[in-house]
Amino acid sequence: MFQILNWSKEGQLYCFFNQDNIFQLCQHTSLHQPMYVFICNLAANGLYGSTGFLPSTLILLLSETYEISLPWCLIQIFWIHTYASVEFHILAVMGYDRYVAICYPLHYHSIMSIPKMCKLIALAWLYPFSLFLMYFGFTLRLRFCGRFIHFKLFCVNFELVKNACSTTSYHSIVGLVLIAFLMIPQLLMIIFSYAHIFRVCLKSSKESQVKALKTCIPHLLSVINYSIGGLFEIAQSRFNMSGTSFMVRLIMSLYYTLLTPLINPAIYGMANQAIRTHVLNKCRVSNRLASC
């Protein structure tokens, strides 16, 4: 029961961080800029991912068999995999936004116009959803033995395919191709953006370098945080982890599903001066009302 309460508190904290970021970004017109709109989408995707993971895990902890039905497992696979894909796409778009802001500051608003910003946001959501849905169709055609499957911490497509009764030899190859299309273009965009940012910073003054560093650190921390969690999960799905202790594997899964999305809103909420100022002002007003 204590474990379930802890998971509930974790979910409430997680939702609070993301909802507060979205609320602050939507409420204040001074934050209606491309960078903050992308941060808002990052928080919205975090809420989307938590909706697919936390409720089912809480239900699982209340069960006696620690098993999950196949239909719900399939839903969770689509939910979590699309969340992870959209997350990386938004981070890639945010890297491009920082590249334009630092390398072309005078032309930033003309390059990152509202129509272009909307197109980038639509691409960050529709591309991974469409691509994964095509791949997910192969999984839906498989025949699985039994009504229930054993549950790790959350359902992963590759783990589910291993339990199929029908032939799955092509799934691994198609899965690797999918990962390449979902990861490589976005990774190249991030590398391209920061290569040019680094080149411009070398030619700039120390004051400009410090300013560029401040605006890039939250994004870099989010990319590193996501990459670590993603590598942990890929390692568990693609390699034999039987020699690794259960606790280590559990921590790796928790990092990917809980810490990764929980750290992102905290990074952008507190590292970004504009958002931090609005949050602190809100806390001061709340304290004054409480003292009255």
Short mmCIF file of C-alpha atoms in Angstrom, two decimals:
data_model
loop_
_atom_site.label_atom_id
_atom_site.label_comp_id
_atom_site.label_asym_id
_atom_site.label_seq_id
_atom_site.Cartn_x
_atom_site.Cartn_y
_atom_site.Cartn_z
CA MET A 1 0.00 0.00 0.00
CA PHE A 2 2.86 2.40 0.82
CA GLN A 3 4.34 1.66 -2.60
CA ILE A 4 1.04 2.56 -4.27
CA LEU A 5 0.84 5.81 -2.29
CA ASN A 6 4.36 6.69 -3.34
CA TRP A 7 3.48 6.08 -6.99
CA SER A 8 0.40 8.30 -6.57
CA LYS A 9 2.47 11.12 -5.09
CA GLU A 10 4.97 10.71 -7.93
CA GLY A 11 2.19 11.01 -10.47
CA GLN A 12 0.73 14.09 -8.76
CA LEU A 13 4.16 15.77 -8.66
CA TYR A 14 4.77 14.86 -12.28
CA CYS A 15 1.43 16.30 -13.42
CA PHE A 16 1.91 19.41 -11.28
CA PHE A 17 5.24 20.31 -12.91
CA ASN A 18 3.92 19.85 -16.45
CA GLN A 19 0.54 21.48 -15.84
CA ASP A 20 2.11 24.47 -14.10
CA ASN A 21 4.53 25.02 -16.99
CA ILE A 22 1.67 24.84 -19.52
CA PHE A 23 -0.47 27.19 -17.41
CA GLN A 24 2.29 29.78 -17.03
CA LEU A 25 3.15 29.66 -20.74
CA CYS A 26 -0.47 30.02 -21.84
CA GLN A 27 -1.45 32.66 -19.32
CA HIS A 28 1.29 35.23 -19.93
CA THR A 29 1.45 36.85 -23.36
CA SER A 30 5.12 37.74 -22.84
CA LEU A 31 5.90 34.03 -23.09
CA HIS A 32 4.09 33.56 -26.42
CA GLN A 33 7.32 33.08 -28.35
CA PRO A 34 8.54 30.06 -30.36
CA MET A 35 10.90 28.79 -27.66
CA TYR A 36 8.20 28.86 -24.97
CA VAL A 37 5.63 27.31 -27.31
CA PHE A 38 8.03 24.39 -27.85
CA ILE A 39 8.50 24.10 -24.07
CA CYS A 40 4.71 24.01 -23.72
CA ASN A 41 4.54 21.16 -26.24
CA LEU A 42 7.28 19.32 -24.32
CA ALA A 43 5.20 19.60 -21.14
CA ALA A 44 2.02 18.54 -22.96
CA ASN A 45 3.79 15.46 -24.31
CA GLY A 46 4.95 14.67 -20.77
CA LEU A 47 1.34 14.68 -19.62
CA TYR A 48 0.39 12.48 -22.57
CA GLY A 49 3.10 9.96 -21.66
CA SER A 50 2.21 9.88 -17.98
CA THR A 51 -1.44 9.17 -18.85
CA GLY A 52 -0.36 6.02 -20.67
CA PHE A 53 2.00 4.78 -17.97
CA LEU A 54 1.03 5.77 -14.41
CA PRO A 55 -2.64 4.60 -14.22
CA SER A 56 -1.90 1.14 -15.60
CA THR A 57 1.07 0.73 -13.26
CA LEU A 58 -1.04 1.68 -10.23
CA ILE A 59 -3.70 -0.85 -11.30
CA LEU A 60 -1.00 -3.47 -11.73
CA LEU A 61 0.33 -2.90 -8.20
CA LEU A 62 -3.18 -3.55 -6.86
CA SER A 63 -3.46 -6.85 -8.73
CA GLU A 64 -2.35 -10.21 -7.34
CA THR A 65 -1.00 -11.74 -10.54
CA TYR A 66 1.11 -8.78 -11.76
CA GLU A 67 -0.12 -9.47 -15.27
CA ILE A 68 -1.73 -7.19 -17.82
CA SER A 69 -4.29 -7.95 -20.50
CA LEU A 70 -3.08 -8.08 -24.07
CA PRO A 71 -5.41 -5.29 -25.37
CA TRP A 72 -4.28 -2.87 -22.65
CA CYS A 73 -0.65 -3.83 -23.25
CA LEU A 74 -1.03 -2.98 -26.95
CA ILE A 75 -2.59 0.37 -26.08
CA GLN A 76 0.22 1.12 -23.65
CA ILE A 77 2.86 0.19 -26.24
CA PHE A 78 1.43 2.69 -28.72
CA TRP A 79 1.05 5.32 -25.99
CA ILE A 80 4.58 5.09 -24.56
CA HIS A 81 6.42 4.61 -27.87
CA THR A 82 4.71 7.59 -29.49
CA TYR A 83 5.41 9.67 -26.37
CA ALA A 84 9.12 8.81 -26.53
CA SER A 85 9.30 9.54 -30.28
CA VAL A 86 7.50 12.88 -30.01
CA GLU A 87 9.76 13.87 -27.09
CA PHE A 88 12.91 13.49 -29.18
CA HIS A 89 11.34 15.28 -32.16
CA ILE A 90 10.39 18.27 -29.99
CA LEU A 91 13.92 18.37 -28.55
CA ALA A 92 15.32 18.36 -32.11
CA VAL A 93 13.04 21.26 -33.11
CA MET A 94 14.08 23.14 -29.97
CA GLY A 95 17.73 22.64 -30.95
CA TYR A 96 16.99 24.18 -34.35
CA ASP A 97 15.23 27.07 -32.61
CA ARG A 98 18.34 27.75 -30.48
CA TYR A 99 20.49 27.58 -33.62
CA VAL A 100 18.40 30.27 -35.35
CA ALA A 101 18.25 32.44 -32.21
CA ILE A 102 22.03 32.42 -31.68
CA CYS A 103 23.34 32.29 -35.25
CA TYR A 104 20.74 34.63 -36.83
CA PRO A 105 19.48 36.83 -33.96
CA LEU A 106 18.44 39.74 -36.21
CA HIS A 107 16.39 37.48 -38.48
CA TYR A 108 15.03 35.20 -35.75
CA HIS A 109 11.40 36.36 -35.85
CA SER A 110 11.28 36.30 -39.65
CA ILE A 111 12.81 32.81 -39.84
CA MET A 112 10.82 31.41 -36.89
CA SER A 113 7.54 32.91 -38.02
CA ILE A 114 4.22 31.69 -36.65
CA PRO A 115 3.41 29.60 -39.78
CA LYS A 116 6.84 27.94 -39.67
CA MET A 117 6.56 27.34 -35.92
CA CYS A 118 3.17 25.67 -36.44
CA LYS A 119 4.61 23.48 -39.21
CA LEU A 120 7.50 22.37 -36.98
CA ILE A 121 5.12 21.53 -34.14
CA ALA A 122 2.84 19.58 -36.48
CA LEU A 123 5.84 17.72 -37.87
CA ALA A 124 7.08 16.89 -34.35
CA TRP A 125 3.74 15.23 -33.54
CA LEU A 126 2.45 13.79 -36.82
CA TYR A 127 5.69 12.29 -38.18
CA PRO A 128 6.42 9.94 -35.21
CA PHE A 129 2.74 9.06 -34.79
CA SER A 130 2.35 8.13 -38.47
CA LEU A 131 5.63 6.23 -38.68
CA PHE A 132 5.09 4.20 -35.53
CA LEU A 133 1.48 3.47 -36.48
CA MET A 134 2.65 1.85 -39.73
CA TYR A 135 5.13 -0.32 -37.81
CA PHE A 136 2.61 -1.07 -35.07
CA GLY A 137 0.36 -2.62 -37.71
CA PHE A 138 2.84 -5.53 -37.99
CA THR A 139 2.51 -6.18 -34.26
CA LEU A 140 -1.29 -6.14 -34.40
CA ARG A 141 -1.23 -8.90 -37.06
CA LEU A 142 0.71 -11.28 -34.78
CA ARG A 143 -0.96 -14.11 -32.88
CA PHE A 144 -0.16 -14.30 -29.16
CA CYS A 145 -0.39 -17.36 -26.94
CA GLY A 146 -2.62 -16.89 -23.93
CA ARG A 147 -4.88 -14.09 -22.81
CA PHE A 148 -2.42 -12.37 -20.52
CA ILE A 149 1.25 -11.54 -20.77
CA HIS A 150 3.73 -11.07 -17.95
CA PHE A 151 4.37 -7.43 -17.15
CA LYS A 152 7.85 -5.98 -16.56
CA LEU A 153 7.25 -2.38 -15.52
CA PHE A 154 5.54 -1.29 -18.71
CA CYS A 155 4.86 -2.92 -22.05
CA VAL A 156 7.49 -2.63 -24.79
CA ASN A 157 6.82 -3.64 -28.38
CA PHE A 158 9.96 -5.75 -28.82
CA GLU A 159 9.32 -7.63 -25.55
CA LEU A 160 5.74 -8.36 -26.60
CA VAL A 161 6.86 -9.63 -30.02
CA LYS A 162 9.10 -12.19 -28.26
CA ASN A 163 5.96 -13.75 -26.76
CA ALA A 164 4.18 -14.13 -30.10
CA CYS A 165 3.25 -17.58 -31.41
CA SER A 166 3.57 -16.59 -35.06
CA THR A 167 6.72 -15.83 -37.06
CA THR A 168 8.50 -12.63 -35.99
CA SER A 169 11.82 -12.85 -37.84
CA TYR A 170 11.20 -9.62 -39.77
CA HIS A 171 10.17 -7.59 -36.72
CA SER A 172 13.69 -7.00 -35.44
CA ILE A 173 14.89 -5.69 -38.81
CA VAL A 174 11.84 -3.48 -39.30
CA GLY A 175 12.23 -2.24 -35.72
CA LEU A 176 15.83 -1.19 -36.31
CA VAL A 177 14.81 0.62 -39.50
CA LEU A 178 12.08 2.40 -37.55
CA ILE A 179 14.56 3.49 -34.86
CA ALA A 180 16.85 4.83 -37.59
CA PHE A 181 14.06 6.94 -39.14
CA LEU A 182 12.88 8.16 -35.73
CA MET A 183 16.30 8.94 -34.27
CA ILE A 184 18.96 9.66 -36.91
CA PRO A 185 17.39 12.73 -38.65
CA GLN A 186 16.61 14.33 -35.29
CA LEU A 187 20.05 13.52 -33.91
CA LEU A 188 21.68 15.04 -36.99
CA MET A 189 19.55 18.17 -36.55
CA ILE A 190 20.73 18.56 -32.95
CA ILE A 191 24.39 17.96 -33.90
CA PHE A 192 24.10 20.39 -36.84
CA SER A 193 22.52 23.06 -34.64
CA TYR A 194 25.12 22.87 -31.88
CA ALA A 195 28.03 22.64 -34.31
CA HIS A 196 27.00 26.01 -35.76
CA ILE A 197 26.27 27.43 -32.31
CA PHE A 198 29.76 26.40 -31.18
CA ARG A 199 31.28 27.96 -34.30
CA VAL A 200 29.50 31.27 -33.71
CA CYS A 201 30.37 31.30 -30.01
CA LEU A 202 34.09 30.94 -30.79
CA LYS A 203 33.93 34.19 -32.76
CA SER A 204 31.80 36.05 -30.21
CA SER A 205 32.64 38.00 -27.07
CA LYS A 206 32.66 36.42 -23.63
CA GLU A 207 29.39 38.13 -22.78
CA SER A 208 27.72 36.63 -25.86
CA GLN A 209 29.19 33.21 -25.06
CA VAL A 210 27.78 33.31 -21.52
CA LYS A 211 24.37 34.38 -22.85
CA ALA A 212 24.37 31.58 -25.44
CA LEU A 213 25.43 29.07 -22.79
CA LYS A 214 22.57 30.07 -20.49
CA THR A 215 19.97 29.65 -23.21
CA CYS A 216 21.40 26.29 -24.38
CA ILE A 217 22.07 24.57 -21.03
CA PRO A 218 18.39 23.61 -20.32
CA HIS A 219 18.04 22.09 -23.77
CA LEU A 220 21.35 20.22 -23.54
CA LEU A 221 20.41 18.84 -20.12
CA SER A 222 17.06 17.66 -21.50
CA VAL A 223 18.74 15.98 -24.49
CA ILE A 224 21.30 14.24 -22.22
CA ASN A 225 18.55 13.22 -19.78
CA TYR A 226 16.44 11.76 -22.60
CA SER A 227 19.42 10.01 -24.22
CA ILE A 228 20.42 8.27 -20.99
CA GLY A 229 16.87 7.03 -20.39
CA GLY A 230 16.51 5.92 -24.02
CA LEU A 231 19.80 4.01 -23.98
CA PHE A 232 18.75 2.26 -20.77
CA GLU A 233 15.49 1.10 -22.32
CA ILE A 234 17.01 0.07 -25.67
CA ALA A 235 19.65 -1.95 -23.80
CA GLN A 236 16.95 -3.80 -21.85
CA SER A 237 14.86 -4.53 -24.93
CA ARG A 238 17.60 -5.48 -27.39
CA PHE A 239 20.22 -7.21 -25.22
CA ASN A 240 20.18 -10.13 -22.81
CA MET A 241 19.96 -8.58 -19.33
CA SER A 242 19.51 -11.85 -17.43
CA GLY A 243 22.91 -11.41 -15.80
CA THR A 244 21.91 -7.99 -14.47
CA SER A 245 20.20 -7.81 -11.09
CA PHE A 246 16.48 -7.12 -10.95
CA MET A 247 17.02 -3.92 -8.95
CA VAL A 248 19.36 -2.47 -11.59
CA ARG A 249 16.88 -3.25 -14.37
CA LEU A 250 14.07 -1.73 -12.29
CA ILE A 251 16.05 1.46 -11.73
CA MET A 252 16.80 1.67 -15.46
CA SER A 253 13.10 1.38 -16.28
CA LEU A 254 12.11 3.88 -13.60
CA TYR A 255 14.65 6.36 -14.92
CA TYR A 256 13.15 6.18 -18.40
CA THR A 257 9.49 6.31 -17.41
CA LEU A 258 9.54 8.57 -14.34
CA LEU A 259 12.76 10.55 -13.91
CA THR A 260 13.23 11.50 -17.57
CA PRO A 261 9.84 13.22 -17.98
CA LEU A 262 9.89 14.57 -14.40
CA ILE A 263 13.27 16.29 -14.77
CA ASN A 264 12.43 18.08 -18.04
CA PRO A 265 9.70 20.41 -16.71
CA ALA A 266 11.83 21.12 -13.63
CA ILE A 267 14.78 22.05 -15.86
CA TYR A 268 12.79 24.43 -18.04
CA GLY A 269 10.58 25.69 -15.22
CA MET A 270 13.45 26.74 -12.97
CA ALA A 271 16.34 27.30 -15.40
CA ASN A 272 14.36 29.65 -17.63
CA GLN A 273 14.25 33.12 -16.11
CA ALA A 274 10.91 34.17 -17.57
CA ILE A 275 9.07 31.06 -16.35
CA ARG A 276 10.89 31.09 -13.01
CA THR A 277 9.94 34.72 -12.41
CA HIS A 278 6.25 34.03 -13.01
CA VAL A 279 6.31 30.95 -10.76
CA LEU A 280 8.10 32.80 -7.93
CA ASN A 281 5.68 35.73 -8.20
CA LYS A 282 2.80 33.29 -7.98
CA CYS A 283 4.34 31.71 -4.85
CA ARG A 284 4.80 35.15 -3.23
CA VAL A 285 1.16 36.04 -3.87
CA SER A 286 0.05 32.69 -2.42
CA ASN A 287 2.17 33.25 0.70
CA ARG A 288 0.70 36.72 1.19
CA LEU A 289 -2.84 35.40 0.89
CA ALA A 290 -2.05 32.60 3.32
CA SER A 291 -0.67 35.05 5.89
CA CYS A 292 -3.77 37.28 5.70
#
